[in-house]
Every structure is written in structure tokens, then in C-alpha cells.
PDB file of C-alpha atoms in Angstrom:
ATOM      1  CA  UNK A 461       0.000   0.000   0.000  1.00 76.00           C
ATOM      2  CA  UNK A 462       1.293   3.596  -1.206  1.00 90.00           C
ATOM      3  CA  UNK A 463       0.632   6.153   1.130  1.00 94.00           C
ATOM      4  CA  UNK A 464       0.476  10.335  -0.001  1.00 94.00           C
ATOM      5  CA  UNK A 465       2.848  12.087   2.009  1.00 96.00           C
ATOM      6  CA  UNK A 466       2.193  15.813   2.279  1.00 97.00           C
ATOM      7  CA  UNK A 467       4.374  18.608   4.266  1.00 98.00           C
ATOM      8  CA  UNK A 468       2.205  20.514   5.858  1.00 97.00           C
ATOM      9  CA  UNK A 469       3.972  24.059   7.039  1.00 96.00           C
ATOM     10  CA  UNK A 470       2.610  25.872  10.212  1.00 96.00           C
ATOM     11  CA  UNK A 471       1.767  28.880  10.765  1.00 94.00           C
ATOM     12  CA  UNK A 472       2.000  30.867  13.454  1.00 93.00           C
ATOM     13  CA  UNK A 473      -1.365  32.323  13.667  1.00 94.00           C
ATOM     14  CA  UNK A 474      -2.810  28.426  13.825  1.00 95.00           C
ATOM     15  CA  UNK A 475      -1.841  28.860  17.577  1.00 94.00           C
ATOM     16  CA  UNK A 476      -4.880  29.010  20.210  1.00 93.00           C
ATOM     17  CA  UNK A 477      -3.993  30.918  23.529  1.00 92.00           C
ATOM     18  CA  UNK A 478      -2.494  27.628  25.080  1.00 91.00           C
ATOM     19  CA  UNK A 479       0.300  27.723  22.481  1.00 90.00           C
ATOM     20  CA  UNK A 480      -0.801  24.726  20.539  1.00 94.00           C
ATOM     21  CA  UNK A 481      -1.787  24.437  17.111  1.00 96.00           C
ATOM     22  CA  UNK A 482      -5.633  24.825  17.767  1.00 94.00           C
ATOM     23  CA  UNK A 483      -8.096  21.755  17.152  1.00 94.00           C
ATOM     24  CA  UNK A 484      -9.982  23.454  14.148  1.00 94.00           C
ATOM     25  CA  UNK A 485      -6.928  24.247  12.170  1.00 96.00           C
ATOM     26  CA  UNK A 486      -5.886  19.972  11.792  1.00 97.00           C
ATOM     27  CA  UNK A 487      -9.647  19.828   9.840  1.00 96.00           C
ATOM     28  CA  UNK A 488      -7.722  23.225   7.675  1.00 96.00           C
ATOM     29  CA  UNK A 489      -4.203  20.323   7.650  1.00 98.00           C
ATOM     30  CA  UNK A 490      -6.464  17.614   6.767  1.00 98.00           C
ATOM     31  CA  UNK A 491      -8.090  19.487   3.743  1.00 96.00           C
ATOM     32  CA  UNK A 492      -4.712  20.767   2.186  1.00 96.00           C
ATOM     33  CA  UNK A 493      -3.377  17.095   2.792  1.00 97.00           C
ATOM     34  CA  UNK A 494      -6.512  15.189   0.978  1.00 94.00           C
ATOM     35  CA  UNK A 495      -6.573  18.282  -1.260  1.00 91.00           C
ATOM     36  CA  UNK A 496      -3.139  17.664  -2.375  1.00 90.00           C
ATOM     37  CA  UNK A 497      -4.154  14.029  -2.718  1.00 90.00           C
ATOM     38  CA  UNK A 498      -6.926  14.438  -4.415  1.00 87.00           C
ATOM     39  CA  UNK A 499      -6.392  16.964  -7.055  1.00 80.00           C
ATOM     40  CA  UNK A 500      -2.674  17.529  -7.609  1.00 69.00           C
ATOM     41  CA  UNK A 501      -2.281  13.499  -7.956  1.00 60.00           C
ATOM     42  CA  UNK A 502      -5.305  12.882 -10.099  1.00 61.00           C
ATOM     43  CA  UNK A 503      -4.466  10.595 -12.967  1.00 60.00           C
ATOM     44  CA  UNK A 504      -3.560  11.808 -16.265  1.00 62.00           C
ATOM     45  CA  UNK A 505      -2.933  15.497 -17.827  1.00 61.00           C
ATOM     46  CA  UNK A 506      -6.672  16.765 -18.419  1.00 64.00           C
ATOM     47  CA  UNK A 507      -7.949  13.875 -17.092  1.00 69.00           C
ATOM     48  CA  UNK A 508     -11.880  14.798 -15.222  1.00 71.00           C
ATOM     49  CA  UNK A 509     -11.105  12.818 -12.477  1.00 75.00           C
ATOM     50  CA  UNK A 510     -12.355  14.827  -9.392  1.00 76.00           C
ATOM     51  CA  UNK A 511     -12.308  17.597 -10.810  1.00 70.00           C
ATOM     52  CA  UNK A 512     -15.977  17.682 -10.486  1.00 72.00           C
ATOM     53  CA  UNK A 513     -16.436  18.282  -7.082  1.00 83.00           C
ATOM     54  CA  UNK A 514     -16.669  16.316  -4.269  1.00 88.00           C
ATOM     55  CA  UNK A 515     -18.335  17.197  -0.685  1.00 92.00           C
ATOM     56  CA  UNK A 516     -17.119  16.067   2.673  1.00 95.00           C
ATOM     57  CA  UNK A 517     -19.753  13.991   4.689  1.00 96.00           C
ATOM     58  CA  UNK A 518     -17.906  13.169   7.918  1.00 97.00           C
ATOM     59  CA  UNK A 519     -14.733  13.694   9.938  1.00 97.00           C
ATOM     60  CA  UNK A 520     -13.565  11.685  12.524  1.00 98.00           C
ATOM     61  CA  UNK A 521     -10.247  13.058  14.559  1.00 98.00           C
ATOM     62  CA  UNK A 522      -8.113  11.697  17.502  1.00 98.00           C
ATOM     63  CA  UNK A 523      -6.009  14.525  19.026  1.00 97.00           C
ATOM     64  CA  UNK A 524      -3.389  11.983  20.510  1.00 98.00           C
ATOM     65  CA  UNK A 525      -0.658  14.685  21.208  1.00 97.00           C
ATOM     66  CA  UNK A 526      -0.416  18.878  21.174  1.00 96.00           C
ATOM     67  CA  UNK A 527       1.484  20.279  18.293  1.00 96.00           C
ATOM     68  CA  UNK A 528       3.056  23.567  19.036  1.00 94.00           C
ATOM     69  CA  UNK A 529       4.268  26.016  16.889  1.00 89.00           C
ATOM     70  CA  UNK A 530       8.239  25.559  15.006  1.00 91.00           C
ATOM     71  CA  UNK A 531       9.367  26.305  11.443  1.00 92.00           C
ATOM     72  CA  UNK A 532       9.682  23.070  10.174  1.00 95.00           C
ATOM     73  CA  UNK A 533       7.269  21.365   8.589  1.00 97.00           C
ATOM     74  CA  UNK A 534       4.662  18.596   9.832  1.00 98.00           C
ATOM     75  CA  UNK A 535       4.177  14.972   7.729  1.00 98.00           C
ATOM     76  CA  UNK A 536       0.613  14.293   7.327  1.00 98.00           C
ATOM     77  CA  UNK A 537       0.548  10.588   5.586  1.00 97.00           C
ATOM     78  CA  UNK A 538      -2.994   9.551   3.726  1.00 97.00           C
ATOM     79  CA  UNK A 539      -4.693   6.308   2.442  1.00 97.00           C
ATOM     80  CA  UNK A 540      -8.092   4.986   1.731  1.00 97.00           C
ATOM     81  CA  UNK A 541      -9.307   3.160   4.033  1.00 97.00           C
ATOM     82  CA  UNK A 542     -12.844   2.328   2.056  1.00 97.00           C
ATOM     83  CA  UNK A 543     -14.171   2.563  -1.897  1.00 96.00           C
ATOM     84  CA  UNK A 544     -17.745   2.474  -2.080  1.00 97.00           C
ATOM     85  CA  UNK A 545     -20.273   3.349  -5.403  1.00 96.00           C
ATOM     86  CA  UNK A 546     -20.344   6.710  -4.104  1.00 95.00           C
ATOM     87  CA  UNK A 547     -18.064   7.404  -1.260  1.00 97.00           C
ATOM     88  CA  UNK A 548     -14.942   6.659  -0.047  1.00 96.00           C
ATOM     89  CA  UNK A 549     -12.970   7.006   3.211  1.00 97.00           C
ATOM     90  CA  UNK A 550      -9.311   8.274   3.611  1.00 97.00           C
ATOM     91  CA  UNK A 551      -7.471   8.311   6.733  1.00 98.00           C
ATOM     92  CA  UNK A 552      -4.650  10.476   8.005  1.00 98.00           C
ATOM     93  CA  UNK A 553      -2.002  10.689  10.306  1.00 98.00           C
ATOM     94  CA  UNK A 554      -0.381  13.901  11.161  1.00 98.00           C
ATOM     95  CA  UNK A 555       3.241  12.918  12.738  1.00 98.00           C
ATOM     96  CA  UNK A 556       6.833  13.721  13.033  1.00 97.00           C
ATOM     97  CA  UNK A 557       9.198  10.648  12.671  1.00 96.00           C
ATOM     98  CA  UNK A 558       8.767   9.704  16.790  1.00 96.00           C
ATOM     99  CA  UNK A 559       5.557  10.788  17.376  1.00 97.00           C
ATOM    100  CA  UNK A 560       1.825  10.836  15.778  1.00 98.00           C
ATOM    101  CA  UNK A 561      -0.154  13.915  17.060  1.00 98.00           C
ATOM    102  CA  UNK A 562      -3.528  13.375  15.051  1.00 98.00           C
ATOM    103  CA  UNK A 563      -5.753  10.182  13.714  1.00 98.00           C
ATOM    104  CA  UNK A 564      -8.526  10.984  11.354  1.00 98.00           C
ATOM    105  CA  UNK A 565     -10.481  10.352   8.623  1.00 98.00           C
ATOM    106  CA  UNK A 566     -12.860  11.598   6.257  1.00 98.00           C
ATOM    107  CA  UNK A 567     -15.795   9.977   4.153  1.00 98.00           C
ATOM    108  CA  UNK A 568     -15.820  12.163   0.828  1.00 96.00           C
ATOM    109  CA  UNK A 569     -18.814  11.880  -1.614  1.00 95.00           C
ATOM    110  CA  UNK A 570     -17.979  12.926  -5.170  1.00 93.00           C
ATOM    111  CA  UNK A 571     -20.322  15.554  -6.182  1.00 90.00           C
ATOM    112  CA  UNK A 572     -21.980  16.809  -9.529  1.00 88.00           C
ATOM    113  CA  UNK A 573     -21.765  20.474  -9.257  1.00 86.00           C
ATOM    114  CA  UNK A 574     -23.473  21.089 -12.385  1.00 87.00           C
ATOM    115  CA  UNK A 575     -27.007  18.505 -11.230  1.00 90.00           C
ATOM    116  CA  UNK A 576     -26.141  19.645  -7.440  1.00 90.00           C
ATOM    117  CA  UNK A 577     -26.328  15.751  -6.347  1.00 92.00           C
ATOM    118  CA  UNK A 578     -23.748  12.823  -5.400  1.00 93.00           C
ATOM    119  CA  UNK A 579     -22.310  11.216  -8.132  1.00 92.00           C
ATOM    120  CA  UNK A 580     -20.572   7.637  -8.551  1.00 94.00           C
ATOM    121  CA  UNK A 581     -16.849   7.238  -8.217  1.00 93.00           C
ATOM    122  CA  UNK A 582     -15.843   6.925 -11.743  1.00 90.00           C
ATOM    123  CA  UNK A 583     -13.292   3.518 -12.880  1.00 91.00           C
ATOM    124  CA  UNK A 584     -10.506   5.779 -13.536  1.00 88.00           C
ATOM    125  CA  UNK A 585     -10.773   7.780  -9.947  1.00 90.00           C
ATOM    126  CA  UNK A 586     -11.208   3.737  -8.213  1.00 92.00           C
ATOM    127  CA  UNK A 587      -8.137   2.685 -10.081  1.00 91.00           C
ATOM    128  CA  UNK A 588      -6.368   5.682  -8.597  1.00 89.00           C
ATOM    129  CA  UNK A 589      -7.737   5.390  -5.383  1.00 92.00           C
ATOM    130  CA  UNK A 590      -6.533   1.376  -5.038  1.00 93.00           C
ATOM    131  CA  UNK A 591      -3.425   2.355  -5.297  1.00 92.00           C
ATOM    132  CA  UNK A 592      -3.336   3.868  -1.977  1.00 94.00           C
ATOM    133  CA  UNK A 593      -5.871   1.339  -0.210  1.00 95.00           C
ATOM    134  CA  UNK A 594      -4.814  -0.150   3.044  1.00 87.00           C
ATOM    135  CA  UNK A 595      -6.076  -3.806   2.652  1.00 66.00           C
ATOM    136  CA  UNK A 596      -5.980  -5.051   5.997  1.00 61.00           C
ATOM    137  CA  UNK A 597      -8.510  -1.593   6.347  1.00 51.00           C
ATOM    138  CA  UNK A 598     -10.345  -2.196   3.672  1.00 43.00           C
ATOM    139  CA  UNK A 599     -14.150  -2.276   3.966  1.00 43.00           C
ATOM    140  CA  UNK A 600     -16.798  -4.253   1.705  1.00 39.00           C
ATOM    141  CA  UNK A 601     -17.818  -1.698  -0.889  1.00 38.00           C
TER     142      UNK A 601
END
């Protein structure tokens, strides 16, 4: 199983009056991170593949550790977790080599901007998305 691997900078206004990165902005890492995933990685030049829209229908997150402020970088490491017809799962760990500071995941539904309704996960976007499927995680589509 591939994993996406995205380096997530902070910033220092993400800092809530404790001196930690605050809870909302992980859902803000977690977005750039399956954004980066999602669209930058898509398969083939031109290719439609979510480039349609897609809509976020749950988030799940385990704040394990704080995360303060520093200028390097944070890993945040995806992979789907589930394919269905019409929705699939991708889970997240935000880390540093020795320690994991956030679990999550997040069921995305592809979305037809243009009808304003769900749409199925096309062939090419499931043959993308296997790549980085964790198959001991994997659920029955």
C-alpha cells in the first residue's frame, strides 16, 4: 500500500492561547493534505477525475498529542481506508518521525456540481484510489 505524504507548514497564527496548534486548524491540515491528494495526484494530464467536485460527509479526529508552533514542517501521511459506489474514506495521520499527534479520517462523496447531487466514483478515480488502499482496512464496498 502507497501512502500520499504531504508537508504541511505551520503557521504561526494556527496557535490558540495555550500555544498549541488549535483543534480546528488539523480539519484546515487535513483538507490541504486530501486536497493535495486528491487533485494535484489525479491521474492523467486533463484527465476529469475529481475535478468535479466532491463534498465532505464526515470527519472523525483523535487529538493523541499537542502540536506547538516551530518552522519546520509537519508529515501528514494519507490512504483509503474504504471505496464504495459513491463514497470513499481516507485516513490520516499527522506525525513527526517519533511521534503521531492526530488520527482521522474523512468519508468524501464525489459531487456533480453542475445537477447539485452525489455522483458515482468513476473507474478511472477507483483505479487511482486502489493504489493507496490499506487492505488489511479495507471495507466491503
Amino acid at each position: 500500500m502507497a501512502r500520499h505524504i504531504y508537508s504541511c507548514p505551520l503557521r504561526w497564527s494556527d496557535m490558540d492561547a495555550f500555544g498549541h496548534v488549535n483543534n480546528v486548524v488539523f480539519l484546515r491540515y487535513l483538507e490541504e493534505a486530501r486536497i493535495d491528494f486528491m487533485f494535484r495526484l489525479a491521474p492523467g494530464d486533463g484527465s476529469p477525475s475529481f475535478s468535479g467536485g466532491s463534498v465532505v460527509a464526515r470527519h472523525e479526529i483523535d487529538y493523541l498529542r499537542p502540536l506547538v508552533h516551530r518552522h519546520e514542517p509537519v508529515t501528514i501521511e494519507s490512504w483509503v481506508t474504504k471505496i464504495g459506489a459513491a463514497s470513499l474514506t481516507i485516513a490520516y495521520e499527522i506525525k513527526d518521525p517519533d511521534v503521531t499527534y492526530v488520527r482521522a479520517s474523512t468519508v468524501v462523496v464525489p459531487f456533480d456540481l453542475e445537477a447539485q447531487r452525489p455522483r458515482r466514483i468513476s473507474e478511472e478515480e477507483r483505479s487511482f484510489l486502489q493504489e493507496y488502499v490499506d487492505d488489511g482496512m479495507m471495507s466491503a464496498a
